[in-house]
Coordinates of C-alpha atoms in Angstrom, one line a residue:
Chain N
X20 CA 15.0 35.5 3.8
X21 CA 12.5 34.2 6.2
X22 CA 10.3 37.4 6.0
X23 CA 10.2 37.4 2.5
X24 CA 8.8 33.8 2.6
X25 CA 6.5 34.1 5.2
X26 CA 4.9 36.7 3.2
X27 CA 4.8 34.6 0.4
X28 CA 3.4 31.6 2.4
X29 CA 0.4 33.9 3.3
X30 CA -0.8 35.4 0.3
X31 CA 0.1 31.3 -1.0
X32 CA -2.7 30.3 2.1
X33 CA -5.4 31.7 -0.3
X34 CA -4.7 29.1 -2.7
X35 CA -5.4 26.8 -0.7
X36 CA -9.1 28.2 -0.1
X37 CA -9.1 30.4 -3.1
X38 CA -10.9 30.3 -6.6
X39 CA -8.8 32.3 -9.1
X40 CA -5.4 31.1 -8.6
X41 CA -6.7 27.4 -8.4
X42 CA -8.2 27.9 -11.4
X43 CA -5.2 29.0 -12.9
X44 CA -3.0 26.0 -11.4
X45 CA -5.9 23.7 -12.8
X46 CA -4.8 25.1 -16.5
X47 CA -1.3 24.0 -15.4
X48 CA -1.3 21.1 -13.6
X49 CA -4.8 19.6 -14.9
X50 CA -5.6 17.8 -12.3
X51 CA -6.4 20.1 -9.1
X52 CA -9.0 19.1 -6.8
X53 CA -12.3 21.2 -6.8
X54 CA -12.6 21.3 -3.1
X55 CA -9.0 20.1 -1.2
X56 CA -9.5 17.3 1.6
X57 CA -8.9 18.8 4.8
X58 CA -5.2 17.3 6.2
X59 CA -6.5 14.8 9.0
X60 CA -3.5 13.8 9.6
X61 CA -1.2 16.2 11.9
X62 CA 0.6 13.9 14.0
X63 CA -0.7 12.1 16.8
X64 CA 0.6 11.9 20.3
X65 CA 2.3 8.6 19.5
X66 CA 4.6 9.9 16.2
X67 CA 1.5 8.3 14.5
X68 CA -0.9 10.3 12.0
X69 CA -3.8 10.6 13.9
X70 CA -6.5 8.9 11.7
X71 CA -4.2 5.7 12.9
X72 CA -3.2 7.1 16.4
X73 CA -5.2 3.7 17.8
X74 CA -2.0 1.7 16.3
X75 CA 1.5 0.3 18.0
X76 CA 4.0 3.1 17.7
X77 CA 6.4 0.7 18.3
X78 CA 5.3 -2.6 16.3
X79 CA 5.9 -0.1 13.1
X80 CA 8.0 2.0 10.7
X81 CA 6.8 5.0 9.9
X82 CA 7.4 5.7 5.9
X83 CA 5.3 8.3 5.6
X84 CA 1.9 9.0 7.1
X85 CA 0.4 6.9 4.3
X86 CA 3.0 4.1 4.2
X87 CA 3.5 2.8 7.6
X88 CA 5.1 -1.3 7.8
X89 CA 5.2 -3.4 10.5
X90 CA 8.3 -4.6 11.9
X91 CA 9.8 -8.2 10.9
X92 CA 9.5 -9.2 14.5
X93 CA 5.6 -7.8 15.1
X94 CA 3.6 -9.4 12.3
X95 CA 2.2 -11.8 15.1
X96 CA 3.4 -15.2 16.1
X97 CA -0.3 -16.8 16.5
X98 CA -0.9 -16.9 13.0
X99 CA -3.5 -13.5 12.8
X100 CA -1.5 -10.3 12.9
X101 CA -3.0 -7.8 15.4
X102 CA -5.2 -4.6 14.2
X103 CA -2.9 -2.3 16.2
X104 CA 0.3 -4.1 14.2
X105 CA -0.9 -4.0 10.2
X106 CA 0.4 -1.7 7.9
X107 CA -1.3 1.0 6.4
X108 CA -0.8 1.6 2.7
X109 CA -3.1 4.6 1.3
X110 CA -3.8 5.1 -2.3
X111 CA -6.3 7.9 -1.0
X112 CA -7.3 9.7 2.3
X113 CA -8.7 7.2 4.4
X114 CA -12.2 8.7 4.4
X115 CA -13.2 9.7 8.2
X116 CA -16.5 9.2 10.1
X117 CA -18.1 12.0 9.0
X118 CA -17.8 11.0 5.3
X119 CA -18.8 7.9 6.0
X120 CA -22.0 9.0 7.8
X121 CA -24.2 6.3 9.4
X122 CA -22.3 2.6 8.4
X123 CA -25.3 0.8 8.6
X124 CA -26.4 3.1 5.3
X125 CA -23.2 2.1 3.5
X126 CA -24.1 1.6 -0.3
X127 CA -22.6 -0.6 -2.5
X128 CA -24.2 -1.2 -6.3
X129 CA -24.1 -4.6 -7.8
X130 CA -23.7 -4.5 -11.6
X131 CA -22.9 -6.6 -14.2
X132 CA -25.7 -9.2 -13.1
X133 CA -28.9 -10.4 -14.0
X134 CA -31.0 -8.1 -11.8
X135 CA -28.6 -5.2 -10.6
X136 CA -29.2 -4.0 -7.3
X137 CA -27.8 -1.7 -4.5
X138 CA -27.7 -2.8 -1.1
X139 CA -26.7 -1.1 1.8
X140 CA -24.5 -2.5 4.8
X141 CA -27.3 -3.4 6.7
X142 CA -29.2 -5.3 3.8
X143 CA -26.0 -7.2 3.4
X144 CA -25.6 -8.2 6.8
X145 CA -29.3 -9.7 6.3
X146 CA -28.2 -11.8 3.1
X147 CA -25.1 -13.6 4.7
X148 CA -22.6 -14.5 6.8
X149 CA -19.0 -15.7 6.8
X150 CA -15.2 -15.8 8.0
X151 CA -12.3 -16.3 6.4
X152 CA -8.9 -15.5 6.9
X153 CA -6.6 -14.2 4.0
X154 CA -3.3 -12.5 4.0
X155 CA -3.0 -8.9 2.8
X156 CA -0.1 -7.8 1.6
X157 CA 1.1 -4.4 -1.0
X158 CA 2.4 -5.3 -4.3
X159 CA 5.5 -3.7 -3.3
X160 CA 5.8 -5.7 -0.1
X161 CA 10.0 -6.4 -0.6
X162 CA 10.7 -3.2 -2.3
X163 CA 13.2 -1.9 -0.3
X164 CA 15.3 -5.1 -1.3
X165 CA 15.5 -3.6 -5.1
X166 CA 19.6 -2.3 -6.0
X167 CA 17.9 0.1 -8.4
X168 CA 15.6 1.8 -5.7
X169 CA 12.2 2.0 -7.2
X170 CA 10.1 5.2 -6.2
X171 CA 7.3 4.4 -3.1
X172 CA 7.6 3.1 0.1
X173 CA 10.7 1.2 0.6
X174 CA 9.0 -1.9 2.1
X175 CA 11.4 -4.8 3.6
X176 CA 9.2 -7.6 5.0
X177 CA 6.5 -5.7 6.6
X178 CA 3.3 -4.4 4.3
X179 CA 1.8 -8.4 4.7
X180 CA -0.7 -9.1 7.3
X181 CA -2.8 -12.7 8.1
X182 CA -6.0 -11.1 8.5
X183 CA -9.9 -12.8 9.3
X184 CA -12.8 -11.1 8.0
X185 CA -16.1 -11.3 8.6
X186 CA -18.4 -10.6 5.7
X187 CA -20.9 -11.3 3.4
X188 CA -19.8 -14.1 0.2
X189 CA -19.7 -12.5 -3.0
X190 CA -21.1 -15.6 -4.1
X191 CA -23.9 -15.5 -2.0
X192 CA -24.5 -11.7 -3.7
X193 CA -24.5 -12.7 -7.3
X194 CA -27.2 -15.0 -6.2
X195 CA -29.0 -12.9 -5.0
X196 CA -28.5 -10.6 -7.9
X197 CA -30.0 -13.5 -10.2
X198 CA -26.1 -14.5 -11.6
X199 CA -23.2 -12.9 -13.6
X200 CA -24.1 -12.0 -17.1
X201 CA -22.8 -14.3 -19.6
X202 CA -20.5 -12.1 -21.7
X203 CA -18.3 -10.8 -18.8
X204 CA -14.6 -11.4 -17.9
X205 CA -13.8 -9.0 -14.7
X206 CA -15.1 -8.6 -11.7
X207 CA -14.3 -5.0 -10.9
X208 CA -14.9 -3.6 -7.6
X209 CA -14.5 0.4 -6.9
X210 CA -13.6 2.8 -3.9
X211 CA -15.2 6.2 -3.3
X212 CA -12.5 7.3 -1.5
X213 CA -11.3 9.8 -4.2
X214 CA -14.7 11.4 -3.5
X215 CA -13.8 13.8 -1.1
X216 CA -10.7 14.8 -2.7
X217 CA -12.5 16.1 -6.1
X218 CA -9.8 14.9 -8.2
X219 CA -10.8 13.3 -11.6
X220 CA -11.7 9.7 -11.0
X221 CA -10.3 8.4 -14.0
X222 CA -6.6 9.4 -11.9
X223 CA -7.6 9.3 -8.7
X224 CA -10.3 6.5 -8.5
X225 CA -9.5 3.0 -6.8
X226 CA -11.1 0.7 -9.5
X227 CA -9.6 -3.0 -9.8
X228 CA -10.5 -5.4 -12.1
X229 CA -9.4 -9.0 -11.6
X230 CA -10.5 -12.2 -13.7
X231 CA -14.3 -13.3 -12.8
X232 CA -13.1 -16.3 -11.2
X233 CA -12.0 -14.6 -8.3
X234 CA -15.9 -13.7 -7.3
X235 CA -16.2 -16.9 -6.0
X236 CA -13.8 -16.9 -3.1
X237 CA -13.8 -13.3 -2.8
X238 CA -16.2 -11.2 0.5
X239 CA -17.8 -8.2 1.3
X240 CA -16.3 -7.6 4.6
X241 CA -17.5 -5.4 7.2
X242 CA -15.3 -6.7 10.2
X243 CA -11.5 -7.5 10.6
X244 CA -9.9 -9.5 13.2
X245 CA -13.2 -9.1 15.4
X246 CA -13.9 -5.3 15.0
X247 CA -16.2 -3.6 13.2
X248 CA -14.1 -3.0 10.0
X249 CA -11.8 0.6 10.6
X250 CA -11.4 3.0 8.7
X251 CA -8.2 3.2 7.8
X252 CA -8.7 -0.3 6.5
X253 CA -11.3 0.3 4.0
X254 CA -14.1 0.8 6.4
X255 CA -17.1 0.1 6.6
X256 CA -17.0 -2.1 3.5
X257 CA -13.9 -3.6 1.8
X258 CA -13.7 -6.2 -1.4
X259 CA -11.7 -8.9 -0.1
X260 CA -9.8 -10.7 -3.0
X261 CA -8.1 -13.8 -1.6
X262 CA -4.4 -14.6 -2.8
X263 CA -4.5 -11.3 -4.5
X264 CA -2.1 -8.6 -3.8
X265 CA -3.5 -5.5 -1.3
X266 CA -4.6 -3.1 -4.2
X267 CA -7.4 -5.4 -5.5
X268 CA -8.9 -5.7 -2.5
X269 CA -10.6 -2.1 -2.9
X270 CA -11.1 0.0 0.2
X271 CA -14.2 2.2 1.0
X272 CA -16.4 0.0 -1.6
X273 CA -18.8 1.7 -3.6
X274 CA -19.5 -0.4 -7.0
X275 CA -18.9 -4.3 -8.1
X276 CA -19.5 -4.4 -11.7
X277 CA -19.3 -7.9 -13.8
X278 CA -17.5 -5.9 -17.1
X279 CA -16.4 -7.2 -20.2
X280 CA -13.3 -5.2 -20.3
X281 CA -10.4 -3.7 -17.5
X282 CA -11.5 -0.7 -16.1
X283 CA -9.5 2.4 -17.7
X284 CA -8.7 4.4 -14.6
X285 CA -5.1 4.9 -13.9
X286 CA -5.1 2.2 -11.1
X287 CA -5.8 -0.2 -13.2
X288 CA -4.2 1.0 -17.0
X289 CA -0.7 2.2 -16.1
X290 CA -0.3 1.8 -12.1
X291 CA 0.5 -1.6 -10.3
X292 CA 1.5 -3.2 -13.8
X293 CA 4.7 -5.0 -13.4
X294 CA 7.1 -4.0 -16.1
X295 CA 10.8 -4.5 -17.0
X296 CA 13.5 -1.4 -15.9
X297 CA 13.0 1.5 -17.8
X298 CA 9.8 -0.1 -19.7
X299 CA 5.9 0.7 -18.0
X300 CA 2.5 0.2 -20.0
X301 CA -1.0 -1.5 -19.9
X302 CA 0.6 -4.7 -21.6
X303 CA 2.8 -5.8 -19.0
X304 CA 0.9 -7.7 -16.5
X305 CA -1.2 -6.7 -13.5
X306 CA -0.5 -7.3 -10.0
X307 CA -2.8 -9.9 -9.1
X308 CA -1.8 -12.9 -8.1
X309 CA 0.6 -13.0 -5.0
X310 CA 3.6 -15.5 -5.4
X311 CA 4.5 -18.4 -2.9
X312 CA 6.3 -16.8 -0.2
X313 CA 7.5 -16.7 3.4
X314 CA 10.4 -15.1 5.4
X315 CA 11.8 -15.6 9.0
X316 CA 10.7 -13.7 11.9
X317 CA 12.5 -14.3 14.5
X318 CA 15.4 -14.8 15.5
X319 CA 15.9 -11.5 13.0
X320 CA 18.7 -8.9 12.7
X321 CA 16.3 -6.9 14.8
X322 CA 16.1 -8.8 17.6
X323 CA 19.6 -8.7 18.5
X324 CA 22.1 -11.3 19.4
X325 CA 21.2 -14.9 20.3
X326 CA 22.4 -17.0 22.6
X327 CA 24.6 -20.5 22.1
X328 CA 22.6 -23.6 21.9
X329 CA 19.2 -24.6 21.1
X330 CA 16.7 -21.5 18.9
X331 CA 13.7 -22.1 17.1
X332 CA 13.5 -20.5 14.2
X333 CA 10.2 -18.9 13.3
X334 CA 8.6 -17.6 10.7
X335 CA 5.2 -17.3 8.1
X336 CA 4.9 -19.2 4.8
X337 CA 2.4 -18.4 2.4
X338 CA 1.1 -20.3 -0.9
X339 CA 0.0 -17.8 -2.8
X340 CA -3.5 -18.6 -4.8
X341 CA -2.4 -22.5 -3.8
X342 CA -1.9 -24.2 -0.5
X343 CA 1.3 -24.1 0.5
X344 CA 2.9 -27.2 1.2
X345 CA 6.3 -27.2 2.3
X346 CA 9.0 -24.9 3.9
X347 CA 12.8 -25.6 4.4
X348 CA 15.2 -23.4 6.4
X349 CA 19.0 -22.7 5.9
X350 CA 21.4 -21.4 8.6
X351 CA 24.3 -21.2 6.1
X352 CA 22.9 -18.8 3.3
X353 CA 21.1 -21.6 1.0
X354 CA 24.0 -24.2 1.2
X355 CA 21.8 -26.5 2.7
X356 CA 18.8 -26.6 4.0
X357 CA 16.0 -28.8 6.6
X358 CA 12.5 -29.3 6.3
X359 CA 10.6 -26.8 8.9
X360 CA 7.1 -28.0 10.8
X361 CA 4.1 -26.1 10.0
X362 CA 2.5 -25.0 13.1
X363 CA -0.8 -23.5 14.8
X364 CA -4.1 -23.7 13.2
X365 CA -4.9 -24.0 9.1
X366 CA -6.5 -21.5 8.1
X367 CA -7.2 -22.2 5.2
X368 CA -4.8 -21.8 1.9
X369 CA -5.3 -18.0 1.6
X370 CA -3.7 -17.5 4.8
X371 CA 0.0 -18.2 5.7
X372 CA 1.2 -21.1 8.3
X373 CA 3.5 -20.6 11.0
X374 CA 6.6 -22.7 10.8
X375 CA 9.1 -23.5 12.9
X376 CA 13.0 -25.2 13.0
X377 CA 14.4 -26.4 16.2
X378 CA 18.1 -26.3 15.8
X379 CA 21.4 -25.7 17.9
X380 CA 23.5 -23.0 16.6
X381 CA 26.9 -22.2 18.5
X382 CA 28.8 -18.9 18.5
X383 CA 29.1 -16.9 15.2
X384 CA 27.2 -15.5 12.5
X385 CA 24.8 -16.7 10.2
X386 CA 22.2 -15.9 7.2
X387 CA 18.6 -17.8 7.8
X388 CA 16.6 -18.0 5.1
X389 CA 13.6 -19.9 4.1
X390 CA 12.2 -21.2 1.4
X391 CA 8.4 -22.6 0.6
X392 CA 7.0 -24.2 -2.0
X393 CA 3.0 -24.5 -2.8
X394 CA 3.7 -27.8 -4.6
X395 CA 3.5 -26.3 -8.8
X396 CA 5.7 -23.5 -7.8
X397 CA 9.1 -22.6 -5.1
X398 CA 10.3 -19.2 -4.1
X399 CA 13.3 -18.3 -6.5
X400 CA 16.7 -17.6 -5.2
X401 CA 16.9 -14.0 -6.6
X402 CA 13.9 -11.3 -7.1
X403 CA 12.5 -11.2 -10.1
X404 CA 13.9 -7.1 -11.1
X405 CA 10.7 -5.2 -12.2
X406 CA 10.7 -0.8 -13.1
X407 CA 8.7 -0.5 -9.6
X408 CA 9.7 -3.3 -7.7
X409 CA 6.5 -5.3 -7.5
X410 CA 5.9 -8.9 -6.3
X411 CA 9.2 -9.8 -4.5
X412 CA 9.7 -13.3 -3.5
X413 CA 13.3 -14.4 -4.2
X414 CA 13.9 -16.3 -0.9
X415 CA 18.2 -14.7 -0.4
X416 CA 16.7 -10.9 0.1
X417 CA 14.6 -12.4 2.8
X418 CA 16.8 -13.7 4.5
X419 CA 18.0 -12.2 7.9
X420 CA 21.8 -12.3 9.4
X421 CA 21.9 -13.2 13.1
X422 CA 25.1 -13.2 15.8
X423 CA 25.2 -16.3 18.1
X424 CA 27.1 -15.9 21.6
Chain R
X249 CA 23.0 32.4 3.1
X250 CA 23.8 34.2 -0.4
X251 CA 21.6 35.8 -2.8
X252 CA 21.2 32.8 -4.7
X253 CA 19.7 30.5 -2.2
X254 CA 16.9 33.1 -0.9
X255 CA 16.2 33.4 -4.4
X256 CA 16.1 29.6 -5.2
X257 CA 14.0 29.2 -2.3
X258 CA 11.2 31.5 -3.1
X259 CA 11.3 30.2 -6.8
X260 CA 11.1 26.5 -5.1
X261 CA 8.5 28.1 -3.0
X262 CA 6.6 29.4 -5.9
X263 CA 6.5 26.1 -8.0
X264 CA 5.9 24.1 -4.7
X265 CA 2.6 26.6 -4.1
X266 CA 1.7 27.9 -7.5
X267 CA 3.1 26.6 -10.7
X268 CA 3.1 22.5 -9.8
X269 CA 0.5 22.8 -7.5
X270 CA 2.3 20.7 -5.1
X271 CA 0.4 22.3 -2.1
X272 CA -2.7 20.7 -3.3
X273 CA -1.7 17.5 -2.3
X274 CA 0.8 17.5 0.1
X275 CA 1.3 18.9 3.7
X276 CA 4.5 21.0 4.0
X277 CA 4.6 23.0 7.1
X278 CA 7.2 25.3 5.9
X279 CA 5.3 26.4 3.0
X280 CA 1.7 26.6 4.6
X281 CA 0.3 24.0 2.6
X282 CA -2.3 21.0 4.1
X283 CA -2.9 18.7 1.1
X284 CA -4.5 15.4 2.1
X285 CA -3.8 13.2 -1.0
X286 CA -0.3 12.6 -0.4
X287 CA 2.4 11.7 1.9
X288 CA 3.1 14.6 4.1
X289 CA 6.0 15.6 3.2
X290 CA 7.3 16.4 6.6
X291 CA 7.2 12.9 7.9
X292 CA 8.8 11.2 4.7
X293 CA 12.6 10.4 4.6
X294 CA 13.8 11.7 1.3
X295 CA 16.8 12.9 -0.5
X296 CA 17.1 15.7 -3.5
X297 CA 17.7 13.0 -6.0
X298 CA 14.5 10.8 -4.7
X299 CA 12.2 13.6 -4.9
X300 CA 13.6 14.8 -8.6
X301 CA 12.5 10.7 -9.3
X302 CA 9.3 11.4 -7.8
X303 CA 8.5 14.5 -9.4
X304 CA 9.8 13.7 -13.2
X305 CA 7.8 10.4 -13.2
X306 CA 5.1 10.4 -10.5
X307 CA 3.4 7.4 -8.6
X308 CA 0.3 6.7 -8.7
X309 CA -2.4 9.6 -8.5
X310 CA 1.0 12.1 -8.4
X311 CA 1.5 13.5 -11.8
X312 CA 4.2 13.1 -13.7
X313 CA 5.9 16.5 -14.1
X314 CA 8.7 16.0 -15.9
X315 CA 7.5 13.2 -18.3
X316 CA 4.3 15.3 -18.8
X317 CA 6.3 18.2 -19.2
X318 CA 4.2 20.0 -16.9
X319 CA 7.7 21.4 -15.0
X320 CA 11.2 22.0 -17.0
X321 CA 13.8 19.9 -15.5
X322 CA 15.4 23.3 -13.6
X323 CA 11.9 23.8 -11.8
X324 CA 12.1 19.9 -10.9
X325 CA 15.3 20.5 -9.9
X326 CA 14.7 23.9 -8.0
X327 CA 11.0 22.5 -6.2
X328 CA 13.3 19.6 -5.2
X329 CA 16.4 21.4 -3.7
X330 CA 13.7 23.3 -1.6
X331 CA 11.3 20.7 -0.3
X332 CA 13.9 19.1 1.5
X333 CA 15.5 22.3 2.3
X334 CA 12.5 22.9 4.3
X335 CA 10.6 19.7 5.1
X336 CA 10.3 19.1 8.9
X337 CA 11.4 22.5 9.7

């Protein structure tokens, strides 16, 4: 059996580098690559893909090579979450240095304004400068909590990171662009990371649209957390739309256009939309907005047993598109709960707070969860079921069981 | 191993590399293939009846093959019998 597939395998090697027999797959499958990205991604000494190899083996779970989370316990307990710690969640190849070429030569077209313009990295780094921090986190950050198992990474706590970036306004870029024309509703920002694949941008392109409004907060950022901005982030440039779920904050970015109407590329028309089970379509809603959320991380399940007596009980709370204003904590699975402090710096309300409980447990078990509220909105008690398992923030999934001894 | 299996495996084989083009996009040692567009489908935990899911209705860039009707539901079932047959391996 193994002969007879080996021999197979080889004369199946030309396809990957061959003409005919892709053209003939192209009639059947209709949407082959004209050239095939090169795999960059054998593993790397660490159990790591190697375009992430830099990372923390062991701050992570490994998914896939394209969806890797970060443990409950390693998001970071001083507020920003480590490079070396954030997921990794890849719509496309992360594009590698020698696609990128020279950063400084970036380009990224401005359209949709008065004046349309293209500027490259090094042009933008003239017109502005700014930090902010903002949390990044995959629409399907709580998937894994879903009963009816939605297809994709299956996501616990761990595809959220508390991230500053360094950048240049958008604001500040429409200015210079002589303003937004009138008659537009998006701002919609796209990757060229589907580039070196070949495949047909209208499936494989990264184009977001989100309403206009969100120009005003949102950045051009070319460094995160104090590095030059990697590539397996969205380097060298990356749209940064705060309070907005991961996906609209377009990697590898190549085009901002002011538009009158949602792009039509699969990313936007029929993907990320959050839909009743068994229903999908363009007229369910998009995900944009991130819900008020927050979850402990530590003590956790993964941290193992904890001793009798006095525990603080850590964790991040997040507000959404709105400050968030308050968190309480339960050791007793919602029965009752106590008012947590925020701690550590604000940041700002598009970044989480730390919190913390001081409390003394004695032996036996319990289920901490927590619960925050941005003051217009709370985290529910149950997730709110969707086809693909978007935009979980039901407060009793996130919540961890812990042994005291 | 019986008839049957070798010859489900080179039909998996065949749809894996030729008719779905799943080589195009994915890495699978076991059938030569180093597709950079999606997961590599020997690091990715999976069962028969999550790749069938993942192959009938697609995510994302993926194609939806059953849906689309671009595979009959034996292919989807035979393609996914022999990717993680062989993933890994």
């Amino acid at each position: 059996m193994k002969k007879r597939i080996k021999k197979l395998n080889l004369s199946r090697r030309n396809f990957l580098t061959g003409t005919a027999t892709l053209a003939g797959v192209a009639a059947t499958a209709s949407f082959v690559p004209i050239t095939i990205a090169k795999a960059n991604h054998s593993e790397g000494k660490k159990g790591l893909p190697d375009f992430i190899s830099w990372k923390d083996r062991d701050a992570l779970i490994v998914h896939s090579d394209k969806g890797i989370e970060t443990h409950r316990s390693a998001i970071g307990e001083s507020l920003i979450t480590p490079n070396r710690n954030i997921y990794i969640r890849n719509n496309m190849p992360t594009m590698t240095d020698e696609q990128i070429g020279n950063r400084m030569d970036w380009k990224v077209s401005i359209e949709g304004v008065k004046n349309p313009k293209t500027f490259t990295l090094a042009q933008l780094q003239k017109l502005g400068h700014e930090t902010m921090a903002t949390i990044l986190q995959c629409s399907g950050n709580g998937r894994g909590f879903f009963k009816h198992k939605p297809r994709g990474s299956q996501w616990k706590t761990g595809a959220a990171a508390c991230v500053l970036w360094t950048g240049v306004p958008m604001k500040t870029v429409v200015e210079a662009c002589g303003g937004i024309n009138g008659d537009t509703v998006f701002m919609t920002s796209a990757g060229i990371d589907h580039q070196p694949t070949g495949l047909d941008p209208k499936k494989a392109m990264i184009e977001r649209s989100v309403p206009k409004k969100v120009f005003k907060d949102a950045m051009l950022a070319w460094e995160m957390n104090g590095v030059p901005l990697p590539n397996a982030h969205g380097g060298p440039l990356r749209m940064v739309t705060p309070g907005y779920f991961g996906i609209n904050n377009v990697k590898h970015l190549g085009k901002v256009a002011f538009t009158t109407k949602e792009s039509s590329v699969k990313y936007m028309k029929s993907s990320y939309r959050i839909s009743p089970i068994g229903k999908k379509g363009s007229q369910y809603p998009s995900c944009w907005e991130m819900p008020v959320k927050s979850w402990v991380t530590r003590p956790t399940d993964e941290t193992g047993t904890v001793k009798a007596g006095k525990v603080q009980i850590v964790g991040v709370a997040m507000g959404g598109t709105k400050k968030v204003r308050s968190v309480k904590v339960s050791v007793d699975g919602g029965k009752s709960w106590k008012k947590a402090k925020f701690i550590g710096p604000n940041l700002g309300k598009y970044a989480w707070r730390q919190f913390v409980l001081e409390t003394t447990l004695s032996a036996g078990t319990y289920n901490i969860a927590s619960l925050a509220s941005n003051g217009s909105d709370k985290q529910p008690e149950l997730r709110m079921e969707n086809r693909r398992g978007y935009a979980h923030n039901g407060w009793k999934d996130h919540s961890v069981n812990i042994t005291v001894v | 191993e019986s008839f049957s299996d070798e010859a489900m495996m080179k039909k998996g084989l065949e749809i894996f590399n030729e008719t779905a083009a799943c080589a195009a996009c994915h890495v699978l040692k076991a059938a030569g293939s180093e597709g950079n567009i999606g997961p590599n489908l020997d690091t990715v935990t999976m069962t028969v009846e999550s790749v069938k899911e993942m192959v009938t209705y697609g995510l994302g860039v993926m194609p939806a093959f059953g849906e689309g009707e671009i595979l009959t539901k034996e292919e989807i079932e035979i393609v996914s019998q022999y990717v993680v047959n062989v993933a890994n391996k």
